[in-house]
Coordinates of N, CA, C and O in Angstrom, one line a residue:
M1 N 0.8 -1.2 0.0 CA 0.0 0.0 0.0 C 0.9 1.3 0.0 O 1.8 1.3 0.8
K2 N 0.6 2.2 -0.9 CA 1.4 3.4 -1.0 C 0.7 4.5 -0.2 O -0.5 4.5 0.0
R3 N 1.6 5.4 0.2 CA 1.1 6.6 1.0 C 1.7 7.9 0.4 O 2.9 8.0 0.3
F4 N 0.8 8.8 0.0 CA 1.2 10.1 -0.5 C 0.9 11.1 0.5 O -0.2 11.1 1.2
V5 N 1.8 12.1 0.7 CA 1.6 13.2 1.6 C 1.6 14.5 0.9 O 2.5 14.7 0.1
V6 N 0.6 15.3 1.0 CA 0.5 16.6 0.5 C 1.0 17.7 1.5 O 0.4 17.7 2.6
V7 N 1.9 18.5 1.2 CA 2.3 19.6 2.0 C 1.8 20.9 1.4 O 2.4 21.3 0.3
S8 N 0.8 21.5 2.0 CA 0.2 22.7 1.4 C 0.5 23.9 2.2 O 0.3 23.9 3.4
A9 N 1.1 25.0 1.5 CA 1.4 26.2 2.2 C 0.4 27.3 2.0 O 0.6 28.5 2.2
G10 N -0.8 26.9 1.6 CA -1.9 27.9 1.4 C -2.3 28.6 2.7 O -2.3 27.9 3.7
L11 N -2.6 29.8 2.7 CA -3.0 30.5 3.9 C -4.5 30.8 4.0 O -5.0 30.9 5.1
S12 N -5.2 30.9 2.9 CA -6.6 31.3 3.0 C -7.5 30.0 3.1 O -7.0 28.9 2.8
V13 N -8.8 30.2 3.4 CA -9.7 29.1 3.4 C -11.0 29.6 2.7 O -11.6 30.6 3.2
P14 N -11.4 29.0 1.6 CA -10.7 28.0 0.9 C -9.4 28.5 0.2 O -9.2 29.7 0.0
S15 N -8.5 27.5 -0.2 CA -7.2 27.9 -0.7 C -7.0 27.2 -2.1 O -7.2 26.0 -2.2
S16 N -6.7 28.0 -3.1 CA -6.4 27.4 -4.4 C -5.1 26.5 -4.3 O -5.0 25.5 -5.0
T17 N -4.2 26.8 -3.4 CA -3.0 26.0 -3.2 C -3.5 24.6 -2.7 O -3.0 23.6 -3.2
R18 N -4.4 24.6 -1.7 CA -4.9 23.3 -1.2 C -5.7 22.6 -2.3 O -5.6 21.3 -2.4
L19 N -6.4 23.3 -3.0 CA -7.2 22.7 -4.1 C -6.3 22.0 -5.1 O -6.6 20.9 -5.5
L20 N -5.2 22.7 -5.5 CA -4.3 22.0 -6.4 C -3.7 20.8 -5.8 O -3.5 19.8 -6.5
G21 N -3.3 20.9 -4.6 CA -2.7 19.7 -3.9 C -3.7 18.5 -3.9 O -3.3 17.4 -4.1
D22 N -4.9 18.8 -3.6 CA -6.0 17.8 -3.5 C -6.1 17.1 -4.9 O -6.3 15.9 -5.0
R23 N -6.2 17.9 -5.9 CA -6.4 17.4 -7.3 C -5.2 16.5 -7.7 O -5.3 15.4 -8.3
L24 N -4.0 17.0 -7.4 CA -2.8 16.2 -7.7 C -2.8 14.9 -6.9 O -2.5 13.8 -7.5
A25 N -3.2 14.9 -5.6 CA -3.2 13.7 -4.8 C -4.2 12.7 -5.3 O -3.9 11.5 -5.3
A26 N -5.4 13.2 -5.7 CA -6.4 12.3 -6.1 C -6.0 11.5 -7.4 O -6.2 10.3 -7.5
R27 N -5.3 12.3 -8.3 CA -4.9 11.6 -9.5 C -3.7 10.7 -9.3 O -3.6 9.6 -9.9
A28 N -2.8 11.1 -8.4 CA -1.7 10.2 -8.0 C -2.1 8.9 -7.4 O -1.6 7.8 -7.7
A29 N -3.1 9.1 -6.5 CA -3.6 7.9 -5.8 C -4.3 7.0 -6.8 O -4.2 5.7 -6.7
E30 N -5.0 7.5 -7.7 CA -5.7 6.7 -8.7 C -4.7 6.0 -9.6 O -4.9 4.8 -9.9
A31 N -3.6 6.7 -9.9 CA -2.6 6.1 -10.8 C -1.8 5.0 -10.0 O -1.3 4.0 -10.6
A32 N -1.6 5.2 -8.7 CA -0.9 4.2 -7.9 C -1.6 2.9 -7.6 O -1.1 1.9 -7.3
G33 N -3.0 3.0 -7.7 CA -3.8 1.8 -7.5 C -4.6 1.8 -6.2 O -4.4 2.7 -5.3
A34 N -5.5 0.8 -6.1 CA -6.4 0.7 -5.0 C -5.6 0.6 -3.7 O -4.5 0.0 -3.6
G35 N -6.1 1.2 -2.6 CA -5.5 1.1 -1.3 C -4.5 2.2 -1.0 O -4.0 2.3 0.1
T36 N -4.3 3.1 -2.0 CA -3.3 4.2 -1.8 C -3.9 5.2 -0.8 O -5.1 5.5 -0.9
E37 N -3.1 5.6 0.2 CA -3.6 6.5 1.2 C -3.0 7.9 0.9 O -1.9 8.0 0.4
V38 N -3.8 8.9 1.3 CA -3.3 10.3 1.1 C -3.5 11.1 2.4 O -4.5 10.9 3.1
E39 N -2.5 11.8 2.8 CA -2.5 12.6 4.0 C -2.2 14.0 3.6 O -1.3 14.2 2.8
V40 N -2.9 15.0 4.2 CA -2.6 16.4 3.9 C -2.1 17.1 5.1 O -2.6 17.0 6.2
I41 N -1.0 17.9 4.9 CA -0.4 18.7 6.0 C -0.6 20.1 5.6 O -0.1 20.6 4.6
E42 N -1.4 20.9 6.4 CA -1.6 22.3 6.2 C -0.6 23.1 7.0 O -0.7 23.1 8.3
L43 N 0.3 23.7 6.4 CA 1.4 24.4 7.1 C 0.9 25.6 7.9 O 1.5 26.0 8.9
R44 N -0.3 26.2 7.5 CA -0.8 27.4 8.2 C -1.1 27.0 9.7 O -1.0 27.8 10.6
D45 N -1.5 25.7 9.9 CA -1.8 25.2 11.2 C -0.5 24.9 12.0 O -0.6 24.7 13.3
L46 N 0.6 24.9 11.4 CA 1.9 24.6 12.1 C 2.8 25.8 12.1 O 4.0 25.7 12.5
A47 N 2.3 27.0 11.8 CA 3.2 28.2 11.7 C 3.9 28.5 13.1 O 5.1 28.7 13.1
V48 N 3.1 28.4 14.1 CA 3.7 28.7 15.5 C 4.7 27.6 15.9 O 5.8 27.9 16.3
P49 N 4.3 26.3 15.8 CA 5.3 25.3 16.1 C 6.6 25.3 15.2 O 7.7 25.1 15.7
I50 N 6.5 25.8 14.0 CA 7.7 25.9 13.1 C 8.6 27.0 13.7 O 9.8 26.8 13.8
A51 N 8.0 28.1 14.1 CA 8.8 29.2 14.6 C 9.4 28.8 16.0 O 10.6 29.1 16.2
H52 N 8.7 28.1 16.8 CA 9.2 27.6 18.1 C 10.4 26.6 17.8 O 11.3 26.5 18.6
A53 N 10.3 25.8 16.8 CA 11.3 24.8 16.5 C 12.6 25.5 16.2 O 13.7 25.0 16.6
F54 N 12.6 26.7 15.6 CA 13.8 27.4 15.3 C 14.4 28.0 16.5 O 15.6 28.1 16.7
T55 N 13.6 28.5 17.4 CA 14.1 29.1 18.6 C 14.5 28.2 19.7 O 15.4 28.4 20.5
S56 N 13.8 27.0 19.8 CA 14.1 26.0 20.9 C 15.0 24.9 20.4 O 15.7 24.3 21.2
G57 N 15.0 24.7 19.1 CA 15.8 23.6 18.5 C 15.1 22.3 18.5 O 15.6 21.3 18.1
F58 N 13.8 22.2 19.0 CA 13.1 21.0 19.1 C 11.6 21.2 18.5 O 10.9 22.1 18.9
P59 N 11.2 20.3 17.6 CA 9.8 20.3 17.2 C 8.8 19.9 18.2 O 9.2 18.9 19.0
D60 N 7.6 20.5 18.3 CA 6.7 20.0 19.3 C 6.0 18.7 18.7 O 6.3 18.2 17.6
R61 N 4.9 18.3 19.4 CA 4.3 17.0 19.0 C 3.7 17.1 17.7 O 3.8 16.2 16.8
A62 N 3.0 18.2 17.4 CA 2.3 18.3 16.1 C 3.3 18.4 15.0 O 3.1 17.8 13.9
L63 N 4.3 19.2 15.1 CA 5.3 19.3 14.1 C 6.1 18.0 13.9 O 6.4 17.6 12.8
S64 N 6.4 17.3 15.0 CA 7.0 16.0 14.9 C 6.2 15.0 14.1 O 6.7 14.2 13.3
A65 N 4.9 15.1 14.4 CA 4.0 14.2 13.6 C 4.0 14.5 12.1 O 4.0 13.6 11.3
A66 N 4.1 15.8 11.8 CA 4.1 16.2 10.4 C 5.5 15.7 9.8 O 5.5 15.2 8.6
F67 N 6.6 15.8 10.5 CA 7.9 15.4 10.0 C 7.8 13.9 9.8 O 8.3 13.4 8.8
G68 N 7.2 13.1 10.7 CA 7.1 11.7 10.6 C 6.3 11.3 9.4 O 6.7 10.3 8.6
A69 N 5.2 12.0 9.1 CA 4.4 11.7 7.9 C 5.2 11.9 6.6 O 5.1 11.1 5.7
V70 N 5.9 13.0 6.6 CA 6.7 13.3 5.4 C 7.8 12.2 5.2 O 8.0 11.7 4.1
T71 N 8.5 11.9 6.3 CA 9.6 10.9 6.2 C 9.1 9.5 5.8 O 9.7 8.8 5.0
R72 N 7.9 9.1 6.2 CA 7.4 7.8 5.9 C 6.7 7.7 4.6 O 6.4 6.6 4.1
A73 N 6.4 8.8 4.0 CA 5.6 8.9 2.7 C 6.4 8.2 1.6 O 7.6 8.2 1.5
D74 N 5.6 7.5 0.7 CA 6.2 7.0 -0.5 C 6.5 8.0 -1.6 O 7.3 7.9 -2.5
G75 N 5.7 9.1 -1.5 CA 5.8 10.2 -2.4 C 5.2 11.5 -1.8 O 4.3 11.4 -1.0
L76 N 5.8 12.6 -2.1 CA 5.3 13.9 -1.6 C 4.8 14.8 -2.7 O 5.3 14.8 -3.9
I77 N 3.7 15.5 -2.4 CA 3.2 16.6 -3.3 C 3.3 17.9 -2.5 O 2.7 18.0 -1.5
V78 N 4.2 18.8 -3.0 CA 4.4 20.0 -2.2 C 3.9 21.2 -3.0 O 4.2 21.3 -4.2
V79 N 3.1 22.0 -2.4 CA 2.4 23.1 -3.1 C 2.5 24.4 -2.3 O 2.2 24.4 -1.1
T80 N 3.0 25.4 -3.0 CA 3.1 26.7 -2.3 C 2.5 27.8 -3.2 O 2.6 27.8 -4.4
P81 N 1.9 28.8 -2.5 CA 1.6 30.0 -3.3 C 2.9 30.8 -3.6 O 3.9 30.6 -2.9
V82 N 2.9 31.6 -4.6 CA 4.1 32.4 -5.0 C 4.0 33.7 -4.3 O 3.0 34.5 -4.3
F83 N 5.1 34.0 -3.6 CA 5.3 35.3 -2.9 C 6.7 35.9 -3.4 O 7.7 35.2 -3.3
S84 N 6.7 37.1 -3.9 CA 7.9 37.7 -4.4 C 8.7 36.8 -5.3 O 9.9 36.7 -5.2
A85 N 7.9 36.2 -6.2 CA 8.5 35.4 -7.3 C 9.2 34.1 -6.8 O 10.1 33.6 -7.4
S86 N 8.8 33.7 -5.6 CA 9.5 32.5 -5.0 C 8.4 31.8 -4.1 O 7.3 32.2 -4.0
Y87 N 8.9 30.7 -3.5 CA 8.0 30.0 -2.5 C 7.8 30.9 -1.3 O 8.6 31.8 -1.0
S88 N 6.8 30.5 -0.5 CA 6.5 31.3 0.7 C 7.5 31.1 1.8 O 8.1 30.0 1.8
G89 N 7.6 32.0 2.7 CA 8.5 31.8 3.8 C 8.1 30.7 4.7 O 8.9 29.9 5.2
L90 N 6.8 30.5 4.9 CA 6.3 29.4 5.7 C 6.7 28.0 5.1 O 7.1 27.1 5.8
F91 N 6.5 27.9 3.8 CA 6.9 26.7 3.1 C 8.4 26.4 3.3 O 8.8 25.3 3.6
K92 N 9.3 27.4 3.0 CA 10.7 27.2 3.2 C 11.1 26.9 4.6 O 11.9 26.0 4.9
S93 N 10.4 27.5 5.6 CA 10.7 27.3 7.0 C 10.4 25.9 7.4 O 11.1 25.3 8.2
F94 N 9.3 25.3 6.9 CA 8.9 23.9 7.2 C 10.0 23.0 6.8 O 10.5 22.1 7.6
F95 N 10.5 23.1 5.6 CA 11.5 22.2 5.1 C 12.9 22.5 5.7 O 13.7 21.6 5.8
D96 N 13.2 23.7 6.1 CA 14.4 24.0 6.8 C 14.4 23.3 8.2 O 15.4 22.7 8.6
A97 N 13.2 23.4 8.9 CA 13.1 22.8 10.2 C 13.2 21.2 10.0 O 13.8 20.6 10.9
L98 N 12.6 20.7 9.0 CA 12.7 19.2 8.7 C 14.1 18.8 8.5 O 14.6 17.8 9.1
S99 N 14.8 19.6 7.7 CA 16.2 19.3 7.4 C 17.1 19.4 8.6 O 18.0 18.6 8.8
A100 N 16.8 20.3 9.5 CA 17.5 20.5 10.7 C 17.3 19.3 11.7 O 18.2 18.9 12.4
S101 N 16.1 18.7 11.6 CA 15.7 17.6 12.4 C 16.3 16.3 11.9 O 16.8 15.4 12.6
D102 N 16.3 16.2 10.5 CA 16.9 15.0 9.9 C 17.3 15.4 8.5 O 16.5 15.5 7.6
A103 N 18.6 15.5 8.3 CA 19.2 16.0 7.0 C 18.9 15.0 5.9 O 19.0 15.4 4.7
E104 N 18.6 13.7 6.2 CA 18.4 12.8 5.1 C 16.9 12.4 5.0 O 16.5 11.5 4.3
A105 N 16.0 13.3 5.5 CA 14.6 13.0 5.5 C 14.0 12.8 4.1 O 13.1 12.0 3.9
L106 N 14.5 13.6 3.2 CA 14.0 13.5 1.8 C 14.9 12.8 0.8 O 14.6 12.8 -0.4
A107 N 16.0 12.2 1.3 CA 16.9 11.6 0.4 C 16.3 10.5 -0.4 O 15.7 9.5 0.2
G108 N 16.3 10.6 -1.7 CA 15.7 9.5 -2.5 C 14.2 9.5 -2.6 O 13.6 8.6 -3.3
K109 N 13.5 10.5 -2.0 CA 12.1 10.4 -2.0 C 11.5 11.2 -3.2 O 11.9 12.3 -3.5
P110 N 10.5 10.5 -3.9 CA 9.9 11.2 -5.0 C 9.1 12.4 -4.6 O 8.3 12.3 -3.6
V111 N 9.3 13.6 -5.2 CA 8.6 14.8 -4.9 C 8.0 15.4 -6.1 O 8.7 15.6 -7.1
L112 N 6.7 15.8 -6.1 CA 6.1 16.5 -7.1 C 6.0 18.0 -6.7 O 5.4 18.2 -5.6
V113 N 6.5 18.9 -7.4 CA 6.5 20.3 -7.0 C 5.4 21.0 -7.8 O 5.2 20.8 -9.0
A114 N 4.7 21.9 -7.0 CA 3.6 22.6 -7.6 C 3.4 24.0 -6.9 O 3.9 24.2 -5.8
A115 N 2.8 24.9 -7.6 CA 2.7 26.3 -7.1 C 1.4 26.9 -7.7 O 1.0 26.6 -8.8
T116 N 0.9 27.9 -7.0 CA -0.2 28.7 -7.5 C 0.2 30.2 -7.4 O 1.0 30.6 -6.6
G117 N -0.4 31.0 -8.3 CA -0.1 32.4 -8.4 C -1.2 33.1 -9.2 O -2.0 32.5 -9.9
G118 N -1.1 34.4 -9.1 CA -2.1 35.2 -9.8 C -1.8 35.4 -11.3 O -2.7 35.8 -12.0
S119 N -0.6 35.2 -11.7 CA -0.2 35.4 -13.1 C 0.7 34.3 -13.6 O 1.5 33.8 -12.9
A120 N 0.5 34.0 -14.9 CA 1.4 33.0 -15.5 C 2.8 33.4 -15.6 O 3.7 32.6 -15.8
R121 N 3.1 34.7 -15.4 CA 4.5 35.2 -15.4 C 5.4 34.5 -14.3 O 6.6 34.5 -14.4
H122 N 4.7 34.0 -13.3 CA 5.5 33.4 -12.1 C 5.7 31.9 -12.3 O 6.2 31.3 -11.4
S123 N 5.4 31.3 -13.4 CA 5.5 29.9 -13.6 C 6.9 29.4 -13.5 O 7.1 28.2 -13.1
L124 N 7.9 30.2 -13.7 CA 9.3 29.8 -13.6 C 9.7 29.5 -12.2 O 10.8 29.0 -12.0
V125 N 8.8 29.8 -11.2 CA 9.2 29.5 -9.8 C 9.4 28.0 -9.6 O 10.2 27.6 -8.8
L126 N 8.8 27.2 -10.4 CA 9.0 25.7 -10.3 C 10.5 25.4 -10.6 O 11.1 24.5 -9.9
D127 N 11.1 26.0 -11.6 CA 12.4 25.7 -12.0 C 13.5 26.5 -11.3 O 14.6 25.9 -11.1
H128 N 13.2 27.7 -11.0 CA 14.3 28.5 -10.4 C 14.3 28.5 -8.9 O 15.2 28.9 -8.2
A129 N 13.2 28.0 -8.2 CA 13.2 28.0 -6.8 C 12.9 26.6 -6.2 O 13.6 26.1 -5.4
L130 N 11.8 25.9 -6.7 CA 11.4 24.7 -6.1 C 12.3 23.5 -6.4 O 12.7 22.7 -5.5
R131 N 12.6 23.4 -7.7 CA 13.5 22.2 -8.1 C 14.9 22.3 -7.4 O 15.4 21.3 -6.8
P132 N 15.5 23.5 -7.4 CA 16.8 23.5 -6.7 C 16.7 23.2 -5.2 O 17.6 22.6 -4.6
L133 N 15.6 23.7 -4.5 CA 15.5 23.4 -3.1 C 15.4 21.9 -2.8 O 16.2 21.4 -2.0
F134 N 14.6 21.2 -3.6 CA 14.4 19.8 -3.3 C 15.6 18.9 -3.9 O 15.9 17.9 -3.3
A135 N 16.3 19.4 -4.9 CA 17.5 18.8 -5.3 C 18.6 18.9 -4.2 O 19.3 17.9 -3.9
Y136 N 18.6 20.0 -3.5 CA 19.6 20.2 -2.4 C 19.2 19.3 -1.3 O 20.1 18.7 -0.6
L137 N 17.9 19.0 -1.1 CA 17.5 18.1 0.0 C 17.6 16.6 -0.4 O 17.1 15.8 0.3
K138 N 18.1 16.4 -1.6 CA 18.4 15.0 -2.1 C 17.2 14.3 -2.5 O 17.2 13.0 -2.6
A139 N 16.1 15.0 -2.8 CA 14.9 14.3 -3.2 C 14.9 14.1 -4.7 O 15.8 14.6 -5.4
V140 N 14.1 13.2 -5.2 CA 13.9 12.9 -6.6 C 12.7 13.7 -7.1 O 11.6 13.3 -6.9
V141 N 13.0 14.8 -7.8 CA 11.9 15.6 -8.3 C 11.3 15.1 -9.6 O 12.1 14.9 -10.6
V142 N 10.0 14.9 -9.7 CA 9.4 14.4 -10.9 C 9.6 15.4 -12.1 O 9.7 16.6 -11.8
P143 N 9.7 14.9 -13.3 CA 10.0 15.8 -14.4 C 8.9 16.9 -14.6 O 9.3 18.0 -15.0
T144 N 7.7 16.6 -14.4 CA 6.6 17.6 -14.6 C 6.2 18.3 -13.4 O 5.8 17.6 -12.4
G145 N 6.4 19.6 -13.3 CA 5.9 20.4 -12.2 C 4.6 21.0 -12.7 O 4.3 21.1 -13.9
V146 N 3.8 21.5 -11.7 CA 2.5 22.0 -12.1 C 2.3 23.4 -11.4 O 2.4 23.6 -10.2
Y147 N 2.1 24.4 -12.3 CA 1.9 25.8 -11.9 C 0.5 26.1 -12.3 O 0.1 25.9 -13.5
A148 N -0.3 26.7 -11.4 CA -1.7 27.1 -11.7 C -1.9 28.6 -11.5 O -1.9 29.0 -10.3
A149 N -2.0 29.4 -12.5 CA -2.4 30.8 -12.4 C -3.9 30.9 -12.3 O -4.6 29.9 -12.5
S150 N -4.3 32.1 -11.9 CA -5.8 32.3 -11.8 C -6.6 31.9 -13.0 O -7.6 31.2 -12.9
E151 N -6.0 32.2 -14.2 CA -6.8 31.9 -15.4 C -6.7 30.4 -15.8 O -7.4 30.0 -16.7
D152 N -5.9 29.6 -15.1 CA -5.8 28.2 -15.5 C -6.9 27.3 -14.9 O -7.2 26.2 -15.5
W153 N -7.6 27.8 -13.9 CA -8.6 27.0 -13.3 C -9.8 26.8 -14.3 O -10.3 27.8 -14.8
G154 N -10.1 25.6 -14.5 CA -11.2 25.3 -15.5 C -10.7 25.1 -16.9 O -11.4 24.7 -17.8
A155 N -9.4 25.4 -17.1 CA -8.8 25.3 -18.5 C -8.3 23.8 -18.7 O -7.8 23.2 -17.7
P156 N -8.5 23.3 -19.9 CA -8.0 21.9 -20.1 C -6.6 21.7 -19.9 O -6.1 20.6 -19.6
G157 N -5.7 22.7 -20.2 CA -4.3 22.5 -20.0 C -3.9 22.1 -18.6 O -3.0 21.3 -18.4
L158 N -4.6 22.6 -17.6 CA -4.2 22.3 -16.2 C -4.5 20.9 -15.9 O -3.7 20.2 -15.3
D159 N -5.6 20.4 -16.4 CA -6.0 19.0 -16.1 C -4.9 18.0 -16.8 O -4.5 17.0 -16.2
A160 N -4.4 18.4 -17.9 CA -3.4 17.6 -18.6 C -2.1 17.6 -17.8 O -1.5 16.5 -17.7
R161 N -1.7 18.7 -17.3 CA -0.5 18.8 -16.5 C -0.6 18.0 -15.2 O 0.3 17.3 -14.8
I162 N -1.8 18.1 -14.6 CA -2.0 17.4 -13.3 C -1.9 15.9 -13.6 O -1.3 15.1 -12.8
D163 N -2.6 15.4 -14.7 CA -2.5 14.0 -15.0 C -1.1 13.5 -15.2 O -0.7 12.4 -14.7
R164 N -0.4 14.3 -16.0 CA 1.0 13.8 -16.3 C 1.9 13.8 -15.1 O 2.6 12.8 -14.8
A165 N 1.9 14.9 -14.3 CA 2.7 15.0 -13.1 C 2.3 13.9 -12.1 O 3.2 13.2 -11.5
A166 N 1.0 13.7 -11.9 CA 0.6 12.7 -10.9 C 1.0 11.3 -11.4 O 1.4 10.4 -10.5
G167 N 0.9 11.0 -12.7 CA 1.3 9.7 -13.2 C 2.8 9.5 -13.0 O 3.2 8.4 -12.6
E168 N 3.6 10.5 -13.2 CA 5.1 10.4 -13.0 C 5.4 10.1 -11.5 O 6.2 9.3 -11.2
L169 N 4.7 10.8 -10.6 CA 4.9 10.6 -9.2 C 4.5 9.1 -8.8 O 5.3 8.5 -8.1
A170 N 3.4 8.7 -9.2 CA 2.9 7.3 -8.9 C 3.9 6.3 -9.5 O 4.2 5.3 -8.8
A171 N 4.4 6.5 -10.7 CA 5.4 5.6 -11.3 C 6.7 5.5 -10.5 O 7.2 4.4 -10.2
L172 N 7.2 6.7 -10.0 CA 8.4 6.7 -9.2 C 8.2 6.0 -7.9 O 9.0 5.3 -7.4
A173 N 7.0 6.3 -7.2 CA 6.8 5.8 -5.9 C 6.6 4.3 -6.0 O 7.1 3.5 -5.1
T174 N 6.0 3.8 -7.0 CA 5.8 2.4 -7.2 C 7.1 1.7 -7.6 O 7.4 0.6 -7.1
G175 N 7.9 2.4 -8.4 CA 9.2 1.8 -8.8 C 10.2 1.7 -7.7 O 10.9 0.7 -7.6
L176 N 10.1 2.6 -6.7 CA 11.0 2.6 -5.6 C 10.5 1.6 -4.5 O 11.3 1.2 -3.6
G177 N 9.3 1.2 -4.6 CA 8.8 0.2 -3.6 C 8.8 0.7 -2.2 O 8.8 0.0 -1.3
G178 N 8.8 2.1 -2.1 CA 8.8 2.6 -0.7 C 10.2 2.7 -0.1 O 10.3 3.2 1.0
D179 N 11.2 2.2 -0.8 CA 12.5 2.1 -0.2 C 13.4 3.2 -0.9 O 13.2 3.5 -2.0
R180 N 14.3 3.7 -0.1 CA 15.3 4.7 -0.7 C 16.3 3.9 -1.6 O 16.7 2.8 -1.2
P181 N 16.6 4.5 -2.7 CA 17.6 3.8 -3.6 C 18.9 3.7 -2.9 O 19.3 4.5 -2.1
A182 N 19.6 2.6 -3.3 CA 21.0 2.4 -2.7 C 21.9 3.5 -3.2 O 21.8 4.0 -4.3
V183 N 22.8 3.9 -2.3 CA 23.8 5.0 -2.6 C 24.9 4.3 -3.4 O 25.5 3.3 -2.9
P184 N 25.2 4.8 -4.6 CA 26.3 4.1 -5.3 C 27.6 4.3 -4.6 O 27.9 5.3 -4.0
E185 N 28.5 3.3 -4.8 CA 29.8 3.3 -4.3 C 30.6 4.4 -4.9 O 30.6 4.6 -6.1
V186 N 31.3 5.2 -4.1 CA 32.2 6.3 -4.6 C 33.6 5.7 -4.9 O 34.2 5.2 -3.9
V187 N 34.0 5.8 -6.1 CA 35.4 5.3 -6.5 C 36.3 6.5 -6.6 O 36.0 7.4 -7.4
P188 N 37.4 6.6 -5.9 CA 38.3 7.7 -6.0 C 38.8 7.9 -7.4 O 38.9 7.0 -8.2
F189 N 39.0 9.2 -7.8 CA 39.4 9.6 -9.1 C 40.7 8.9 -9.5 O 40.8 8.4 -10.6
E190 N 41.7 8.8 -8.6 CA 42.9 8.2 -8.9 C 42.8 6.7 -9.3 O 43.4 6.2 -10.2
Q191 N 41.8 6.0 -8.6 CA 41.6 4.6 -8.9 C 40.9 4.5 -10.3 O 41.3 3.6 -11.1
R192 N 40.0 5.4 -10.6 CA 39.4 5.4 -12.0 C 40.4 5.6 -13.1 O 40.4 5.0 -14.1
L193 N 41.3 6.6 -12.8 CA 42.4 6.9 -13.8 C 43.3 5.8 -14.0 O 43.7 5.5 -15.1
A194 N 43.7 5.1 -12.9 CA 44.6 4.0 -13.0 C 44.0 2.9 -13.8 O 44.7 2.1 -14.5
A195 N 42.7 2.7 -13.7 CA 42.0 1.6 -14.5 C 42.1 1.9 -16.0 O 41.9 1.0 -16.8
L196 N 42.3 3.2 -16.4 CA 42.3 3.5 -17.8 C 43.7 3.4 -18.4 O 43.9 3.3 -19.6
R197 N 44.7 3.3 -17.6 CA 46.1 3.2 -18.1 C 46.4 1.8 -18.6 O 45.9 0.8 -18.1
P198 N 47.1 1.7 -19.7 CA 47.4 0.4 -20.3 C 48.3 -0.4 -19.3 O 49.1 0.1 -18.6
A199 N 48.0 -1.7 -19.3 CA 48.8 -2.6 -18.4 C 50.2 -2.7 -18.9 O 50.6 -2.6 -20.1
G200 N 51.1 -2.9 -18.0 CA 52.5 -3.0 -18.3 C 53.2 -1.7 -18.4 O 54.4 -1.6 -18.8

């Protein structure tokens, strides 16, 4: 049985950020097969615990539970509203606190990146902000990210991107079998060079 976790940094209720996360999760669960579970983490409910984790150095019970859900997930769907052409501070703070708690929490984990904004001009946030962040955290970012501007809701193009990205996440999660991939052996450069020299 697979488990997907949605991390939503939307602030309003209702939230287009949460709506995008829900739609991605529904399609990913459908693609992964029967019995797939989905859990949603609303970061606005954890804003105070996240701040306290930075000042005290320790996550409280609610934040620890969120960290545990993320760590145990077979795949993550992360969704942020765009602020100042990047991810929100709350979104970044959550993953900073997670990394401080466990630097390997996302290593090898499939992650689908998504964002919402008022204008299509901010769609590059997926490539210039979200992908580098999760690459740094050693996650495996699916090829298709999903950005939804205000005018995208109800447009057929958004549905197609959701289907493609969710399918890629499900395929990665299923392929990994819930396990982190083995870390390849590091061969020193001198040893590789010596192997190329002719014998004798």
